[in-house]
Short mmCIF file of C-alpha atoms in Angstrom, two decimals:
data_model
loop_
_atom_site.label_atom_id
_atom_site.label_comp_id
_atom_site.label_asym_id
_atom_site.label_seq_id
_atom_site.Cartn_x
_atom_site.Cartn_y
_atom_site.Cartn_z
CA UNK A 313 0.00 0.00 0.00
CA UNK A 314 1.14 3.55 -0.77
CA UNK A 315 2.24 5.40 2.35
CA UNK A 316 0.02 8.29 3.40
CA UNK A 317 1.42 11.80 3.11
CA UNK A 318 3.09 12.87 6.37
CA UNK A 319 1.35 15.37 8.64
CA UNK A 320 3.28 18.48 9.66
CA UNK A 321 3.81 18.83 13.40
CA UNK A 322 2.39 22.35 13.24
CA UNK A 323 -0.90 20.87 11.96
CA UNK A 324 -1.55 19.39 15.41
CA UNK A 325 -1.38 22.83 17.00
CA UNK A 326 -3.59 24.26 14.27
CA UNK A 327 -6.16 21.45 14.58
CA UNK A 328 -6.33 21.74 18.36
CA UNK A 329 -6.90 25.49 18.02
CA UNK A 330 -9.42 25.20 15.15
CA UNK A 331 -9.98 22.27 12.74
CA UNK A 332 -11.05 24.61 9.94
CA UNK A 333 -7.84 26.65 10.32
CA UNK A 334 -5.85 23.41 10.07
CA UNK A 335 -7.64 22.37 6.88
CA UNK A 336 -7.25 25.78 5.25
CA UNK A 337 -3.50 25.81 5.92
CA UNK A 338 -2.53 22.18 5.40
CA UNK A 339 -5.07 21.03 2.80
CA UNK A 340 -6.13 24.16 0.92
CA UNK A 341 -2.60 25.65 1.26
CA UNK A 342 -4.07 29.01 2.25
CA UNK A 343 -2.28 31.37 4.62
CA UNK A 344 -2.28 35.05 5.47
CA UNK A 345 -0.43 37.27 7.92
CA UNK A 346 -1.71 39.43 10.74
CA UNK A 347 -0.13 41.08 13.77
CA UNK A 348 -0.22 37.81 15.74
CA UNK A 349 1.52 35.73 13.05
CA UNK A 350 4.13 38.47 12.59
CA UNK A 351 4.83 38.43 16.32
CA UNK A 352 5.18 34.66 16.11
CA UNK A 353 7.62 35.00 13.23
CA UNK A 354 9.67 37.48 15.25
CA UNK A 355 9.76 35.09 18.20
CA UNK A 356 11.02 32.30 15.90
CA UNK A 357 13.59 34.39 14.04
CA UNK A 358 16.62 33.07 15.91
CA UNK A 359 15.53 29.45 16.39
CA UNK A 360 14.63 29.09 12.70
CA UNK A 361 18.35 29.33 11.91
CA UNK A 362 19.80 25.77 12.11
CA UNK A 363 22.82 25.38 14.37
CA UNK A 364 23.77 24.65 17.95
CA UNK A 365 25.32 26.15 21.04
CA UNK A 366 26.62 24.68 24.27
CA UNK A 367 26.26 25.91 27.83
CA UNK A 368 27.08 24.12 31.09
CA UNK A 369 27.46 20.82 29.27
CA UNK A 370 24.09 21.17 27.47
CA UNK A 371 24.10 21.01 23.67
CA UNK A 372 21.15 23.01 22.31
CA UNK A 373 20.23 22.21 18.70
CA UNK A 374 18.15 24.78 16.81
CA UNK A 375 15.63 24.02 14.02
CA UNK A 376 16.22 20.28 14.41
CA UNK A 377 14.33 18.12 11.85
CA UNK A 378 12.27 15.35 13.48
CA UNK A 379 9.81 12.71 12.30
CA UNK A 380 7.80 9.68 13.35
CA UNK A 381 7.19 6.83 10.91
CA UNK A 382 4.67 5.26 13.30
CA UNK A 383 2.51 8.39 13.54
CA UNK A 384 3.27 9.73 10.09
CA UNK A 385 4.57 13.05 11.41
CA UNK A 386 7.33 15.32 10.15
CA UNK A 387 8.57 18.76 11.15
CA UNK A 388 11.19 20.45 13.26
CA UNK A 389 11.80 21.42 16.85
CA UNK A 390 12.68 25.02 17.64
CA UNK A 391 15.27 23.92 20.20
CA UNK A 392 16.24 20.52 21.58
CA UNK A 393 18.53 20.40 24.60
CA UNK A 394 20.72 17.32 24.94
CA UNK A 395 21.74 17.33 28.59
CA UNK A 396 24.81 15.73 30.22
CA UNK A 397 22.65 13.27 32.19
CA UNK A 398 21.24 11.86 28.93
CA UNK A 399 17.88 13.63 29.11
CA UNK A 400 16.46 15.17 25.95
CA UNK A 401 14.40 18.32 26.43
CA UNK A 402 12.46 19.92 23.55
CA UNK A 403 11.61 23.64 23.77
CA UNK A 404 8.93 25.24 21.58
CA UNK A 405 8.99 29.03 21.12
CA UNK A 406 5.71 30.98 21.17
CA UNK A 407 5.01 34.70 21.14
CA UNK A 408 3.07 36.35 23.93
CA UNK A 409 3.24 36.10 27.74
CA UNK A 410 3.53 32.93 29.80
CA UNK A 411 0.15 31.18 29.84
CA UNK A 412 -1.09 27.64 29.43
CA UNK A 413 -2.47 26.66 26.02
CA UNK A 414 -3.42 23.04 25.38
CA UNK A 415 -2.78 23.30 21.63
CA UNK A 416 0.83 24.33 22.29
CA UNK A 417 1.26 21.40 24.70
CA UNK A 418 -0.01 18.92 22.09
CA UNK A 419 2.52 20.19 19.54
CA UNK A 420 5.34 19.89 22.10
CA UNK A 421 4.27 16.36 23.08
CA UNK A 422 4.25 15.35 19.40
CA UNK A 423 7.81 16.63 19.08
CA UNK A 424 8.80 14.59 22.14
CA UNK A 425 7.22 11.44 20.66
CA UNK A 426 9.13 11.96 17.41
CA UNK A 427 12.39 12.38 19.33
CA UNK A 428 11.68 9.23 21.34
CA UNK A 429 11.20 7.20 18.17
CA UNK A 430 14.38 8.64 16.65
CA UNK A 431 16.64 8.26 19.71
CA UNK A 432 15.14 5.36 21.69
CA UNK A 433 15.10 7.54 24.81
CA UNK A 434 12.07 8.35 26.95
CA UNK A 435 11.24 12.06 27.20
CA UNK A 436 9.35 13.07 30.31
CA UNK A 437 9.34 16.86 30.06
CA UNK A 438 9.73 19.74 27.66
CA UNK A 439 8.98 23.44 27.76
CA UNK A 440 7.16 26.26 26.01
CA UNK A 441 9.29 29.41 25.87
CA UNK A 442 7.00 32.45 25.92
CA UNK A 443 8.77 35.21 24.05
CA UNK A 444 6.61 38.01 25.45
CA UNK A 445 7.61 37.35 29.05
CA UNK A 446 10.99 35.67 28.32
CA UNK A 447 9.94 32.77 30.53
CA UNK A 448 9.64 29.02 30.15
CA UNK A 449 6.62 26.97 31.12
CA UNK A 450 7.57 23.36 31.74
CA UNK A 451 5.21 20.70 30.36
CA UNK A 452 5.06 17.10 31.58
CA UNK A 453 4.72 14.67 28.67
CA UNK A 454 1.99 12.61 30.33
CA UNK A 455 0.16 9.59 28.98
CA UNK A 456 -2.99 11.71 28.67
CA UNK A 457 -1.09 14.19 26.50
CA UNK A 458 0.36 11.36 24.39
CA UNK A 459 -3.14 9.95 23.88
CA UNK A 460 -4.32 13.40 22.80
CA UNK A 461 -1.54 13.54 20.21
CA UNK A 462 -2.65 10.22 18.72
CA UNK A 463 -6.32 11.29 18.73
CA UNK A 464 -5.40 14.54 16.97
CA UNK A 465 -3.30 12.76 14.34
CA UNK A 466 -6.19 10.37 13.63
CA UNK A 467 -8.66 13.27 13.36
CA UNK A 468 -6.42 15.19 10.94
CA UNK A 469 -5.87 12.06 8.84
CA UNK A 470 -9.63 11.43 8.67
CA UNK A 471 -10.21 15.05 7.61
CA UNK A 472 -7.58 14.79 4.89
CA UNK A 473 -9.04 11.51 3.63
CA UNK A 474 -12.55 12.96 3.52
CA UNK A 475 -11.51 16.05 1.59
CA UNK A 476 -14.14 18.05 3.47
CA UNK A 477 -13.51 21.44 5.03
CA UNK A 478 -14.64 21.51 8.69
CA UNK A 479 -17.23 24.14 9.62
CA UNK A 480 -16.05 27.38 11.27
CA UNK A 481 -16.04 27.63 15.06
CA UNK A 482 -17.30 31.24 14.88
CA UNK A 483 -16.29 32.15 18.44
CA UNK A 484 -13.64 34.16 20.31
CA UNK A 485 -10.82 32.22 18.62
CA UNK A 486 -11.65 33.86 15.29
CA UNK A 487 -10.64 37.30 16.59
CA UNK A 488 -6.91 36.47 16.54
CA UNK A 489 -6.93 34.23 13.45
CA UNK A 490 -5.07 35.54 10.39
CA UNK A 491 -7.44 33.55 8.15
CA UNK A 492 -10.60 35.26 9.38
CA UNK A 493 -11.20 37.16 6.11
CA UNK A 494 -10.62 34.02 4.04
CA UNK A 495 -12.63 31.75 6.35
CA UNK A 496 -15.57 34.14 6.76
CA UNK A 497 -16.81 32.34 9.91
CA UNK A 498 -19.85 34.55 10.51
CA UNK A 499 -21.09 34.33 6.92
CA UNK A 500 -20.54 30.57 6.69
CA UNK A 501 -22.23 29.94 10.04
CA UNK A 502 -25.18 32.13 9.01
CA UNK A 503 -25.61 30.20 5.75
CA UNK A 504 -25.52 26.90 7.64
CA UNK A 505 -28.19 28.13 10.07
CA UNK A 506 -30.36 29.34 7.19
CA UNK A 507 -30.00 25.96 5.46
CA UNK A 508 -31.16 24.14 8.61
CA UNK A 509 -34.14 26.49 8.98
CA UNK A 510 -35.16 25.94 5.36
CA UNK A 511 -34.90 22.17 5.73
CA UNK A 512 -37.12 22.33 8.82
CA UNK A 513 -39.63 24.60 7.07
CA UNK A 514 -40.04 22.39 4.01
CA UNK A 515 -39.70 18.99 5.70
CA UNK A 516 -43.08 17.28 5.34
CA UNK A 517 -42.40 15.25 8.46
CA UNK A 518 -42.23 18.44 10.50
CA UNK A 519 -45.87 19.30 9.74
#
């Protein structure tokens, strides 16, 4: 059987934030910039440059390519610290202040699972570096988080196989989305509501 196309690691973060956003970016190949994406690009400027540095016995690799044949994932880690005690510690850079976001944690856990498959070492923790506050937030790579990664991969694969664009969420998440003008969440949601109302109106069984 022909192998399925790999899923980008960033797609997991996009799907967890909004399935429609994920489909627009990774299936329709649509993208646009706004102030939030530009801030994200600025936060990634240094770690997007491949290379490494060492400090106190830690080798920190930047823009390290990673993959998982089992999950069908491919991408890169912003920074991976290889520590003297043998521990491997991925660090994902995000713009904005230190705050917990489950979609960021899923992306980090997926990176850890790729690194485990590549190195044969168990990874128990990683971190999100919040550029706005210059602080790290440590994330435990728990079994629950691993399960969520697998569920997300399966959901993305099913969406890709179906070829269908998920409906818009049309909520507070849309405010910060750079694809809002392309997605048109309010207009699409309104059309869907109108369609349901018309079906109810003309359904003989409803009389």
